[in-house]
CSV table of C-alpha atoms and ligand atoms in Angstrom, one decimal:
chain,number,residue,atom,x,y,z
A,74,MET,CA,147.2,216.1,209.1
A,75,SER,CA,148.8,214.6,212.2
A,76,ARG,CA,148.4,210.8,212.0
A,77,VAL,CA,149.5,207.8,214.0
A,78,PHE,CA,150.7,205.5,211.2
A,79,PRO,CA,153.2,206.4,208.4
A,80,ALA,CA,151.9,207.9,205.2
A,81,TYR,CA,151.9,204.4,203.5
A,82,THR,CA,149.0,203.3,205.6
A,83,TYR,CA,146.8,206.2,204.3
A,84,GLY,CA,147.7,205.5,200.6
A,85,GLN,CA,146.7,202.8,198.1
A,86,GLY,CA,149.3,200.2,199.2
A,87,PRO,CA,147.3,198.4,201.9
A,88,ARG,CA,144.2,198.1,199.8
A,89,GLU,CA,145.8,197.5,196.4
A,90,HIS,CA,144.7,193.8,196.3
A,91,CYS,CA,141.4,194.2,198.1
A,92,TYR,CA,138.7,191.9,196.8
A,93,TRP,CA,135.7,194.1,197.1
A,94,PRO,CA,136.5,196.5,194.2
A,95,ALA,CA,136.6,193.4,192.0
A,96,THR,CA,132.9,193.0,192.8
A,97,ALA,CA,131.5,196.5,192.5
A,98,THR,CA,132.6,200.0,191.3
A,99,PRO,CA,131.6,203.0,193.3
A,100,PRO,CA,129.9,205.7,191.3
A,101,HIS,CA,132.0,208.7,190.5
A,102,PHE,CA,131.6,211.7,192.8
A,103,PRO,CA,133.2,215.1,192.0
A,104,ALA,CA,135.7,216.8,194.3
A,105,ALA,CA,134.3,219.8,196.2
A,106,GLU,CA,135.1,223.1,194.5
A,107,GLY,CA,134.5,226.8,195.3
A,108,ALA,CA,132.3,228.1,198.2
A,109,ILE,CA,129.8,225.6,199.4
A,110,THR,CA,127.2,226.1,202.2
A,111,CYS,CA,125.0,223.6,203.9
A,112,ASP,CA,123.3,222.8,207.1
A,113,VAL,CA,125.5,219.9,208.1
A,114,ALA,CA,128.9,218.9,206.8
A,115,VAL,CA,130.0,215.3,207.3
A,116,ILE,CA,133.7,214.3,207.2
A,117,GLY,CA,134.2,210.7,206.0
A,118,ALA,CA,132.1,208.6,203.6
A,119,GLY,CA,132.0,205.3,205.4
A,120,PHE,CA,129.1,203.7,207.2
A,121,THR,CA,129.0,206.3,210.0
A,122,GLY,CA,129.1,209.4,207.8
A,123,LEU,CA,126.7,208.0,205.1
A,124,SER,CA,124.2,206.7,207.7
A,125,ALA,CA,124.3,210.1,209.5
A,126,ALA,CA,123.9,212.0,206.1
A,127,LEU,CA,121.1,209.7,204.9
A,128,HIS,CA,119.1,210.1,208.1
A,129,LEU,CA,119.6,213.8,208.3
A,130,ALA,CA,118.6,214.4,204.7
A,131,GLU,CA,115.5,212.3,205.2
A,132,ALA,CA,114.6,214.7,208.1
A,133,GLY,CA,115.0,217.7,205.7
A,134,SER,CA,118.6,218.9,206.3
A,135,ASP,CA,120.9,220.1,203.6
A,136,VAL,CA,123.9,217.8,203.9
A,137,VAL,CA,127.4,217.7,202.4
A,138,VAL,CA,129.7,214.7,202.8
A,139,LEU,CA,133.4,215.3,202.3
A,140,GLU,CA,135.6,212.2,201.7
A,141,ALA,CA,139.4,212.5,201.3
A,142,GLN,CA,139.6,209.5,198.9
A,143,ASP,CA,136.8,207.5,197.3
A,144,LEU,CA,133.5,206.3,198.6
A,145,GLY,CA,134.0,203.7,201.3
A,146,TRP,CA,137.8,204.0,201.0
A,147,GLY,CA,138.4,203.6,204.7
A,148,ALA,CA,137.4,200.5,206.7
A,149,SER,CA,133.8,200.5,205.4
A,150,GLY,CA,134.8,199.5,201.9
A,151,ARG,CA,137.4,196.9,202.9
A,152,ASN,CA,136.1,195.0,205.9
A,153,GLY,CA,135.1,191.4,206.4
A,154,GLY,CA,131.4,192.1,206.0
A,155,PHE,CA,130.2,190.6,209.3
A,156,CYS,CA,127.0,192.6,210.2
A,157,CYS,CA,126.9,191.4,213.8
A,158,LEU,CA,126.6,192.2,217.4
A,159,GLY,CA,129.5,194.1,218.9
A,160,GLY,CA,131.0,197.6,219.2
A,161,SER,CA,132.7,197.4,222.5
A,162,ALA,CA,135.7,195.2,223.5
A,163,ALA,CA,135.0,195.6,227.2
A,164,SER,CA,133.8,192.6,229.3
A,165,ASP,CA,130.3,192.5,230.9
A,166,SER,CA,131.8,192.9,234.3
A,167,MET,CA,133.9,195.9,233.2
A,168,LEU,CA,130.9,197.6,231.6
A,169,ALA,CA,128.7,197.0,234.6
A,170,LYS,CA,131.5,198.3,237.0
A,171,LEU,CA,132.2,201.4,235.0
A,172,TYR,CA,128.6,202.4,233.9
A,173,GLY,CA,126.2,200.3,236.0
A,174,GLU,CA,124.2,197.2,235.1
A,175,PRO,CA,121.2,199.1,233.5
A,176,ALA,CA,123.7,200.9,231.1
A,177,ARG,CA,125.4,197.6,230.2
A,178,ARG,CA,122.0,196.0,229.3
A,179,ASP,CA,121.0,199.1,227.3
A,180,PHE,CA,124.2,198.7,225.3
A,181,ARG,CA,123.6,195.0,224.6
A,182,THR,CA,120.1,196.0,223.4
A,183,ALA,CA,121.5,198.7,221.2
A,184,GLU,CA,123.9,196.1,219.6
A,185,HIS,CA,120.9,194.0,218.6
A,186,ARG,CA,119.0,197.0,217.3
A,187,ALA,CA,122.0,198.1,215.2
A,188,VAL,CA,121.8,194.8,213.3
A,189,ASP,CA,118.1,195.3,212.8
A,190,LEU,CA,118.6,198.9,211.7
A,191,THR,CA,121.1,197.8,209.1
A,192,ALA,CA,118.9,195.0,207.9
A,193,GLY,CA,116.0,197.5,207.7
A,194,LEU,CA,118.0,199.9,205.5
A,195,ILE,CA,119.1,197.1,203.2
A,196,GLU,CA,115.5,196.1,202.8
A,197,ARG,CA,114.0,199.6,202.5
A,198,PHE,CA,116.5,200.7,199.8
A,199,ALA,CA,116.7,197.3,198.1
A,200,ILE,CA,120.5,197.3,198.5
A,201,GLY,CA,121.9,194.2,196.7
A,202,CYS,CA,124.8,193.3,198.9
A,203,ASP,CA,125.1,189.5,198.6
A,204,THR,CA,123.8,188.8,202.1
A,205,HIS,CA,124.1,185.3,203.6
A,206,SER,CA,124.5,183.5,207.0
A,207,ARG,CA,121.8,183.1,209.7
A,208,GLY,CA,123.5,184.7,212.7
A,209,GLU,CA,127.1,184.2,213.7
A,210,THR,CA,129.0,181.2,214.9
A,211,LEU,CA,131.8,181.2,217.4
A,212,LEU,CA,134.2,178.3,217.3
A,213,ALA,CA,136.0,177.1,220.3
A,214,HIS,CA,139.8,176.7,219.8
A,215,THR,CA,140.3,175.1,223.2
A,216,ARG,CA,138.3,172.6,225.3
A,217,LYS,CA,138.0,175.2,228.1
A,218,ALA,CA,136.3,177.6,225.7
A,219,MET,CA,133.8,174.9,224.7
A,220,ASN,CA,133.1,174.1,228.3
A,221,ALA,CA,132.1,177.8,228.8
A,222,PHE,CA,129.5,177.8,226.0
A,223,ASP,CA,126.6,176.7,228.3
A,224,ALA,CA,127.1,179.7,230.4
A,225,LYS,CA,127.6,181.9,227.3
A,226,ALA,CA,124.3,180.6,225.9
A,227,ARG,CA,122.5,181.8,229.1
A,228,LEU,CA,124.1,185.2,228.8
A,229,ILE,CA,123.0,185.5,225.2
A,230,GLU,CA,119.4,184.6,226.2
A,231,ARG,CA,119.5,187.2,229.0
A,232,ASP,CA,121.1,190.0,227.0
A,233,TYR,CA,119.6,189.5,223.5
A,234,GLY,CA,116.4,187.5,224.2
A,235,VAL,CA,117.4,184.8,221.7
A,236,THR,CA,118.4,181.1,222.1
A,237,ALA,CA,121.9,180.2,221.0
A,238,THR,CA,122.6,176.7,219.5
A,239,ILE,CA,125.6,174.8,220.8
A,240,THR,CA,127.2,172.2,218.5
A,241,PRO,CA,129.4,169.7,220.1
A,242,GLN,CA,132.7,168.8,218.5
A,243,GLN,CA,131.5,165.5,217.1
A,244,ASP,CA,128.6,167.2,215.2
A,245,LEU,CA,130.7,169.9,213.6
A,246,ALA,CA,131.5,167.9,210.4
A,247,ALA,CA,127.9,167.1,209.8
A,248,LYS,CA,127.1,170.8,209.9
A,249,GLY,CA,129.9,171.5,207.3
A,250,MET,CA,132.2,173.0,209.9
A,251,ASN,CA,135.0,170.6,210.0
A,252,GLY,CA,138.3,172.0,211.4
A,253,PRO,CA,140.5,172.2,214.5
A,254,PHE,CA,137.6,173.2,216.8
A,255,PHE,CA,136.2,171.9,220.0
A,256,GLY,CA,132.6,172.9,219.4
A,257,ALA,CA,130.6,175.9,218.3
A,258,ILE,CA,127.9,178.3,219.5
A,259,THR,CA,125.6,180.1,217.1
A,260,THR,CA,123.8,183.3,218.0
A,261,PRO,CA,120.8,183.8,215.6
A,262,ILE,CA,121.5,187.5,215.2
A,263,GLY,CA,123.3,189.1,212.2
A,264,PHE,CA,124.3,188.2,208.7
A,265,ALA,CA,127.2,188.7,206.2
A,266,LEU,CA,127.3,191.2,203.4
A,267,ASN,CA,129.5,192.6,200.7
A,268,PRO,CA,130.6,195.8,202.5
A,269,LEU,CA,131.4,197.8,199.4
A,270,LYS,CA,128.0,197.1,197.9
A,271,TYR,CA,126.4,198.1,201.1
A,272,VAL,CA,128.4,201.4,201.2
A,273,ILE,CA,127.4,202.1,197.5
A,274,GLY,CA,123.8,201.4,198.4
A,275,LEU,CA,123.9,203.7,201.4
A,276,ALA,CA,125.4,206.5,199.3
A,277,GLY,CA,122.7,205.9,196.6
A,278,ALA,CA,120.0,206.3,199.2
A,279,ALA,CA,121.7,209.4,200.6
A,280,GLY,CA,122.0,210.9,197.2
A,281,GLN,CA,118.3,210.2,196.5
A,282,ALA,CA,117.5,212.0,199.7
A,283,GLY,CA,119.5,215.0,198.5
A,284,VAL,CA,122.9,214.6,200.1
A,285,ARG,CA,125.8,216.1,198.1
A,286,ILE,CA,128.8,213.7,198.2
A,287,PHE,CA,132.3,214.9,197.3
A,288,THR,CA,135.2,212.6,197.0
A,289,GLY,CA,138.9,213.4,196.6
A,290,SER,CA,138.2,216.2,199.1
A,291,PRO,CA,140.3,215.9,202.2
A,292,VAL,CA,139.4,218.3,204.9
A,293,GLN,CA,142.7,220.1,205.8
A,294,ARG,CA,141.4,222.7,208.3
A,295,ILE,CA,138.4,223.2,210.5
A,296,ASP,CA,137.7,226.8,211.7
A,297,ARG,CA,134.8,228.1,213.6
A,298,GLN,CA,133.3,231.5,213.7
A,299,GLY,CA,129.7,230.9,214.5
A,300,ALA,CA,129.5,228.4,211.6
A,301,TYR,CA,132.1,225.8,210.8
A,302,THR,CA,134.4,226.4,207.8
A,303,LEU,CA,136.1,223.4,206.4
A,304,THR,CA,139.0,223.9,204.0
A,305,THR,CA,139.7,221.3,201.3
A,306,PRO,CA,142.3,221.7,198.5
A,307,ARG,CA,139.7,223.4,196.2
A,308,ALA,CA,136.7,224.3,198.3
A,309,THR,CA,135.6,226.1,201.4
A,310,VAL,CA,132.5,224.5,203.0
A,311,THR,CA,130.5,226.5,205.5
A,312,ALA,CA,128.2,224.5,207.7
A,313,LYS,CA,126.0,225.3,210.7
A,314,ARG,CA,126.9,221.9,212.1
A,315,LEU,CA,129.6,219.4,211.7
A,316,ILE,CA,129.9,215.6,212.0
A,317,VAL,CA,133.4,213.9,212.2
A,318,ALA,CA,133.1,210.3,211.0
A,319,THR,CA,136.7,209.4,210.3
A,320,ASN,CA,137.2,206.5,212.8
A,321,GLY,CA,140.5,204.6,212.3
A,322,TYR,CA,141.5,207.0,209.6
A,323,SER,CA,141.2,210.0,211.9
A,324,SER,CA,143.9,212.7,212.3
A,325,ASP,CA,145.0,213.9,215.7
A,326,ASP,CA,144.4,217.5,214.7
A,327,LEU,CA,141.1,217.3,212.7
A,328,PRO,CA,139.8,218.4,215.1
A,329,GLY,CA,142.3,218.7,217.9
A,330,TRP,CA,139.9,217.2,220.3
A,331,LEU,CA,140.6,213.8,218.7
A,332,ARG,CA,144.2,213.9,219.7
A,333,GLY,CA,145.0,210.6,221.6
A,334,ARG,CA,141.3,209.6,221.9
A,335,TYR,CA,141.4,206.8,219.3
A,336,LEU,CA,143.9,204.0,218.6
A,337,PRO,CA,144.0,202.9,215.0
A,338,THR,CA,144.5,199.2,214.8
A,339,GLN,CA,145.1,197.0,211.9
A,340,SER,CA,143.1,194.1,210.6
A,341,ASN,CA,144.1,191.8,207.7
A,342,VAL,CA,142.0,189.8,205.2
A,343,ILE,CA,142.7,187.3,202.5
A,344,VAL,CA,140.2,185.8,199.9
A,345,THR,CA,140.7,182.6,197.9
A,346,ARG,CA,139.8,182.0,194.3
A,347,PRO,CA,136.4,180.1,194.0
A,348,LEU,CA,136.7,176.7,195.6
A,349,THR,CA,135.3,173.6,193.8
A,350,GLU,CA,132.7,171.4,195.3
A,351,ALA,CA,135.5,168.7,195.6
A,352,GLU,CA,137.8,171.1,197.5
A,353,LEU,CA,135.0,172.1,199.9
A,354,ALA,CA,134.2,168.4,200.5
A,355,ALA,CA,137.9,167.6,201.0
A,356,GLN,CA,138.1,170.1,203.9
A,357,GLY,CA,134.6,169.5,205.2
A,358,TRP,CA,133.9,173.2,205.4
A,359,THR,CA,130.7,173.7,203.3
A,360,THR,CA,128.7,176.0,205.5
A,361,HIS,CA,128.0,179.6,204.5
A,362,GLN,CA,127.7,180.6,208.1
A,363,MET,CA,129.9,183.5,209.1
A,364,ALA,CA,132.2,182.3,211.8
A,365,TYR,CA,135.0,183.4,214.1
A,366,ASP,CA,137.2,181.8,216.8
A,367,ASP,CA,137.8,182.8,220.3
A,368,ARG,CA,141.4,183.8,220.1
A,369,PHE,CA,142.5,187.2,221.3
A,370,LEU,CA,143.8,188.1,217.8
A,371,LEU,CA,140.7,186.5,216.4
A,372,HIS,CA,140.2,184.8,213.1
A,373,TYR,CA,137.0,185.6,211.2
A,374,PHE,CA,136.0,183.6,208.1
A,375,ARG,CA,133.1,182.9,205.8
A,376,LEU,CA,132.5,181.0,202.6
A,377,MET,CA,130.8,183.6,200.4
A,378,PRO,CA,127.9,182.7,198.1
A,379,ASN,CA,130.2,182.3,195.1
A,380,ARG,CA,132.4,179.8,197.1
A,381,GLN,CA,135.3,182.1,197.7
A,382,MET,CA,136.6,181.9,201.2
A,383,LEU,CA,137.3,185.1,203.2
A,384,PHE,CA,139.7,184.7,206.1
A,385,GLY,CA,140.6,187.6,208.3
A,386,MET,CA,142.8,188.2,211.4
A,387,ARG,CA,143.5,191.2,213.6
A,388,GLY,CA,147.0,192.3,214.4
A,389,GLY,CA,150.1,193.9,212.9
A,390,LEU,CA,152.0,196.7,214.5
A,391,PHE,CA,153.9,198.0,211.5
A,392,SER,CA,152.7,199.4,208.2
A,393,SER,CA,154.8,199.3,205.1
A,394,ALA,CA,154.9,197.3,201.9
A,395,ALA,CA,157.4,194.9,203.6
A,396,ALA,CA,155.3,194.7,206.8
A,397,ASP,CA,152.1,193.9,204.8
A,398,ALA,CA,154.0,191.2,202.9
A,399,ARG,CA,155.1,189.7,206.2
A,400,MET,CA,151.6,189.9,207.6
A,401,TYR,CA,150.2,188.2,204.5
A,402,GLN,CA,152.5,185.2,205.3
A,403,VAL,CA,151.3,185.1,208.9
A,404,VAL,CA,147.6,185.2,207.9
A,405,ARG,CA,148.2,182.7,205.0
A,406,GLN,CA,149.9,180.3,207.4
A,407,GLN,CA,147.1,180.5,209.9
A,408,PHE,CA,144.6,179.9,207.1
A,409,GLU,CA,146.5,176.8,206.1
A,410,ASP,CA,146.7,175.6,209.7
A,411,MET,CA,142.9,175.9,210.0
A,412,PHE,CA,142.0,174.5,206.6
A,413,PRO,CA,144.9,172.2,205.6
A,414,ALA,CA,143.0,170.7,202.6
A,415,TRP,CA,143.3,174.2,201.0
A,416,ALA,CA,147.0,174.6,201.5
A,417,ARG,CA,147.5,174.8,197.8
A,418,VAL,CA,144.5,177.0,197.1
A,419,GLU,CA,145.5,180.4,195.8
A,420,THR,CA,144.6,183.6,197.7
A,421,PRO,CA,144.8,186.3,195.1
A,422,TYR,CA,143.3,188.9,197.3
A,423,SER,CA,144.9,190.3,200.5
A,424,TRP,CA,144.6,193.6,202.2
A,425,GLN,CA,144.9,195.6,205.4
A,426,GLY,CA,142.8,198.3,207.0
A,427,LEU,CA,142.4,200.4,210.2
A,428,LEU,CA,139.7,200.1,212.7
A,429,SER,CA,139.7,202.1,216.0
A,430,ILE,CA,139.7,201.2,219.6
A,431,SER,CA,139.2,203.5,222.6
A,432,ARG,CA,140.9,203.6,225.9
A,433,ASP,CA,137.9,202.3,227.8
A,434,LEU,CA,137.1,199.8,225.0
A,435,THR,CA,133.7,201.4,224.3
A,436,PRO,CA,132.3,203.2,221.3
A,437,PHE,CA,131.3,206.9,221.3
A,438,ALA,CA,128.6,208.8,219.5
A,439,GLY,CA,127.8,212.3,220.6
A,440,PRO,CA,128.7,216.0,220.9
A,441,ILE,CA,132.3,217.0,220.8
A,442,PRO,CA,133.1,218.7,224.1
A,443,GLY,CA,134.2,222.3,223.6
A,444,MET,CA,133.0,222.4,220.0
A,445,PRO,CA,129.4,223.6,220.0
A,446,GLY,CA,127.4,222.1,217.1
A,447,ALA,CA,130.1,219.5,216.3
A,448,PHE,CA,129.6,215.7,216.8
A,449,ALA,CA,131.6,212.6,216.3
A,450,ALA,CA,131.1,208.8,216.4
A,451,LEU,CA,134.0,206.3,216.5
A,452,SER,CA,135.7,203.3,217.9
A,453,TYR,CA,133.5,200.2,217.3
A,454,HIS,CA,136.4,197.8,218.1
A,455,GLY,CA,136.2,196.0,214.7
A,456,ASN,CA,132.4,195.7,214.7
A,457,GLY,CA,131.3,198.8,212.8
A,458,VAL,CA,129.2,197.5,210.0
A,459,ALA,CA,126.1,197.5,212.2
A,460,MET,CA,127.3,199.8,215.0
A,461,GLY,CA,128.7,202.4,212.6
A,462,THR,CA,125.4,202.5,210.8
A,463,TYR,CA,123.6,202.8,214.2
A,464,ALA,CA,125.9,205.5,215.5
A,465,GLY,CA,125.4,207.5,212.3
A,466,ALA,CA,121.6,207.4,212.9
A,467,LEU,CA,122.1,208.5,216.5
A,468,LEU,CA,124.2,211.5,215.4
A,469,ALA,CA,121.6,212.5,212.8
A,470,ASP,CA,119.0,213.0,215.6
A,471,LEU,CA,121.5,214.7,218.0
A,472,VAL,CA,122.6,217.2,215.3
A,473,GLN,CA,118.9,218.2,215.0
A,474,ASP,CA,118.7,218.6,218.8
A,475,ARG,CA,116.3,215.7,218.9
A,476,VAL,CA,116.1,213.0,221.5
A,477,PRO,CA,117.4,210.0,219.5
A,478,ARG,CA,114.7,207.8,218.1
A,479,ASN,CA,117.0,204.8,218.6
A,480,LEU,CA,118.1,203.7,222.1
A,481,TYR,CA,121.1,205.9,223.1
A,482,PRO,CA,123.1,203.9,225.7
A,483,LYS,CA,124.9,205.9,228.4
A,484,ILE,CA,128.0,203.9,227.4
A,485,MET,CA,128.0,205.5,224.0
A,486,GLN,CA,127.4,209.0,225.4
A,487,THR,CA,130.7,209.0,227.4
A,488,PRO,CA,133.4,210.8,225.5
A,489,PRO,CA,136.6,208.8,225.0
A,490,ARG,CA,139.6,209.5,227.3
A,491,ARG,CA,143.0,210.1,225.9
A,492,PHE,CA,145.5,207.3,225.6
A,493,PRO,CA,149.0,207.9,227.0
A,494,LEU,CA,152.1,208.2,224.7
A,495,GLY,CA,150.5,210.7,222.2
A,496,ARG,CA,151.3,209.9,218.6
A,497,PHE,CA,153.3,206.8,219.7
A,498,ARG,CA,150.4,205.2,221.5
A,499,ARG,CA,150.3,202.2,219.2
A,500,ALA,CA,153.4,201.0,220.9
A,501,ALA,CA,151.1,200.1,223.8
A,502,LEU,CA,149.8,197.3,221.6
A,503,TRP,CA,153.2,195.6,221.3
A,504,PRO,CA,153.2,193.7,224.6
A,505,VAL,CA,149.6,192.7,224.1
A,506,TYR,CA,150.2,191.3,220.6
A,507,ALA,CA,153.5,189.7,221.6
A,508,MET,CA,151.7,187.8,224.4
A,509,ALA,CA,148.9,186.7,222.1
A,510,MET,CA,151.4,185.3,219.6
A,511,VAL,CA,153.4,183.5,222.3
A,512,THR,CA,150.3,181.9,223.9
A,513,GLY,CA,148.7,181.2,220.6
A,514,GLY,CA,145.7,183.2,221.8
B,174,FAD,C1,140.2,194.7,207.6
B,174,FAD,C2,139.0,195.1,208.4
B,174,FAD,C3,138.0,194.1,208.6
B,174,FAD,C4,136.9,194.5,209.4
B,174,FAD,N1,135.8,193.6,209.5
B,174,FAD,C5,134.7,193.9,210.0
B,174,FAD,C6,133.5,193.1,210.0
B,174,FAD,O1,133.6,192.0,209.4
B,174,FAD,N2,132.4,193.5,210.6
B,174,FAD,C7,132.3,194.7,211.3
B,174,FAD,O2,131.3,195.0,211.8
B,174,FAD,N3,133.4,195.6,211.3
B,174,FAD,C8,134.5,195.2,210.7
B,174,FAD,N4,135.6,196.1,210.6
B,174,FAD,C9,135.4,197.4,211.2
B,174,FAD,C10,134.5,198.3,210.4
B,174,FAD,O3,134.9,198.2,209.0
B,174,FAD,C11,134.6,199.8,210.8
B,174,FAD,O4,134.3,199.8,212.2
B,174,FAD,C12,133.7,200.7,210.1
B,174,FAD,O5,133.9,200.5,208.7
B,174,FAD,C13,134.0,202.2,210.5
B,174,FAD,O6,133.2,203.0,209.6
B,174,FAD,P1,133.4,204.5,209.6
B,174,FAD,O7,132.5,205.1,208.6
B,174,FAD,O8,133.2,205.0,211.0
B,174,FAD,O9,134.9,204.8,209.2
B,174,FAD,P2,135.7,204.4,207.8
B,174,FAD,O10,134.9,203.5,207.0
B,174,FAD,O11,137.1,204.0,208.2
B,174,FAD,O12,135.6,205.8,207.1
B,174,FAD,C14,136.4,206.9,207.5
B,174,FAD,C15,136.6,207.8,206.3
B,174,FAD,O13,137.0,209.1,206.6
B,174,FAD,C16,137.8,209.5,205.6
B,174,FAD,N5,138.6,210.6,206.1
B,174,FAD,C17,139.6,210.6,207.1
B,174,FAD,N6,140.1,211.8,207.3
B,174,FAD,C18,139.5,212.7,206.4
B,174,FAD,C19,139.6,214.1,206.1
B,174,FAD,N7,140.4,214.8,206.8
B,174,FAD,N8,138.8,214.6,205.2
B,174,FAD,C20,137.9,213.8,204.5
B,174,FAD,N9,137.8,212.5,204.7
B,174,FAD,C21,138.5,211.9,205.7
B,174,FAD,C22,138.7,208.3,205.2
B,174,FAD,O14,139.2,208.4,203.9
B,174,FAD,C23,137.6,207.2,205.3
B,174,FAD,O15,137.1,206.8,204.1
B,174,FAD,C24,136.7,195.8,209.9
B,174,FAD,C25,137.8,196.7,209.7
B,174,FAD,C26,138.9,196.4,209.0
B,174,FAD,C27,139.9,197.4,208.8
């Protein structure tokens, strides 16, 4: 496999101290063995692949999921658990300029529907995944950002048809959101969840619908002679159709079309031990609202139902045990800066993972050009809980040659362009990250 990061990134190191496996154990699935045939083979057992598999099996397809490691091993089983709007990192003006205003609006509607689809699956399959938070709160880290919230509220009303609530700085403490913030705006869409429990629930639903899931089964080759033949260490899987759902953990050669079309990017999370009531009161952060700030390398944080605080931050160019240790110090320092009353609170859990961004900062779900019968969905720009689930559902319809039941925005139909610099393309992030660190943004 030709990959962008060193081998360390794709091993156990970055997730060794992940919190979620302490809360749930994925069921055991066997490795694929021998000659297997199916209608549709899905590569990758994260939100995208499992949602596609579930929706396909419900429609009557015989589906096989092949996962290199364990269920939800990629970003899906180690993210922050914000089920929220998002999926693109492009601004409104950029989206409108590149695709037109109707397409931009469609995309915003799809973001909202992605959250609804995810909530609907959780309810339909009674997935216990520790949900909390009513919508999502953005905290201003500058006065300028706070001053822009009135305009932002109008855009939220226009694009999502909901009314956002603005909390001025002086009212934050009363709402249990004390911190170095200039105000907040809450959009009443979305909720938080335990991502590993959600993955396990999706897999359970898919299994009930007849999907065969194989773990420890990395696809090493993709061949096509009429049907697709996927080679794993111990199996040959022949499928009429193929879905590639590997996102940030993709390889540049599986299939070759992916080469240069995704940029794996790191995100980092720490989780505290349970905080006492006194500790929560001392900091004045008592809300269970999921929150993030408006920095470029944004912080995302939420007090989970069991009073453990999760705190995440994007960033990190290098990947190794030493780089992870350095990144832990950076994240930990920023946590202490934001919540000084917790400077002595232990954070026994810390981990890293890969999300994917695309050159045009938009997600893709659709047919792979030049590979008849093959489809891919990727690049949700760090917001793939809802959007990955949604993209999987879109792929399920496309694979069956059906017009998608869910809104299929033009923006998501446009195949990603290649980044320059080939395998070294993550170097392009260096000046962007350096500038963000220098400006505190
Ligand atoms: C630390 C972190 C925090 C995040 N926080 C949030 C958040 O709070 N909210 C949010 O919405 N999003 C968040 N994201 C992003 C979100 O997790 C991802 O967008 C989403 O999980 C992508 O799902 P996926 O199924 O497409 O890919 P993944 O979950 O990454 O799954 C891809 C899978 O493909 C497998 N694979 C790769 N190659 C092969 C192969 N050759 N053969 C077989 N299997 C293969 C991998 O092992 C992996 O399990 C976060 C991401 C990270 C890393």
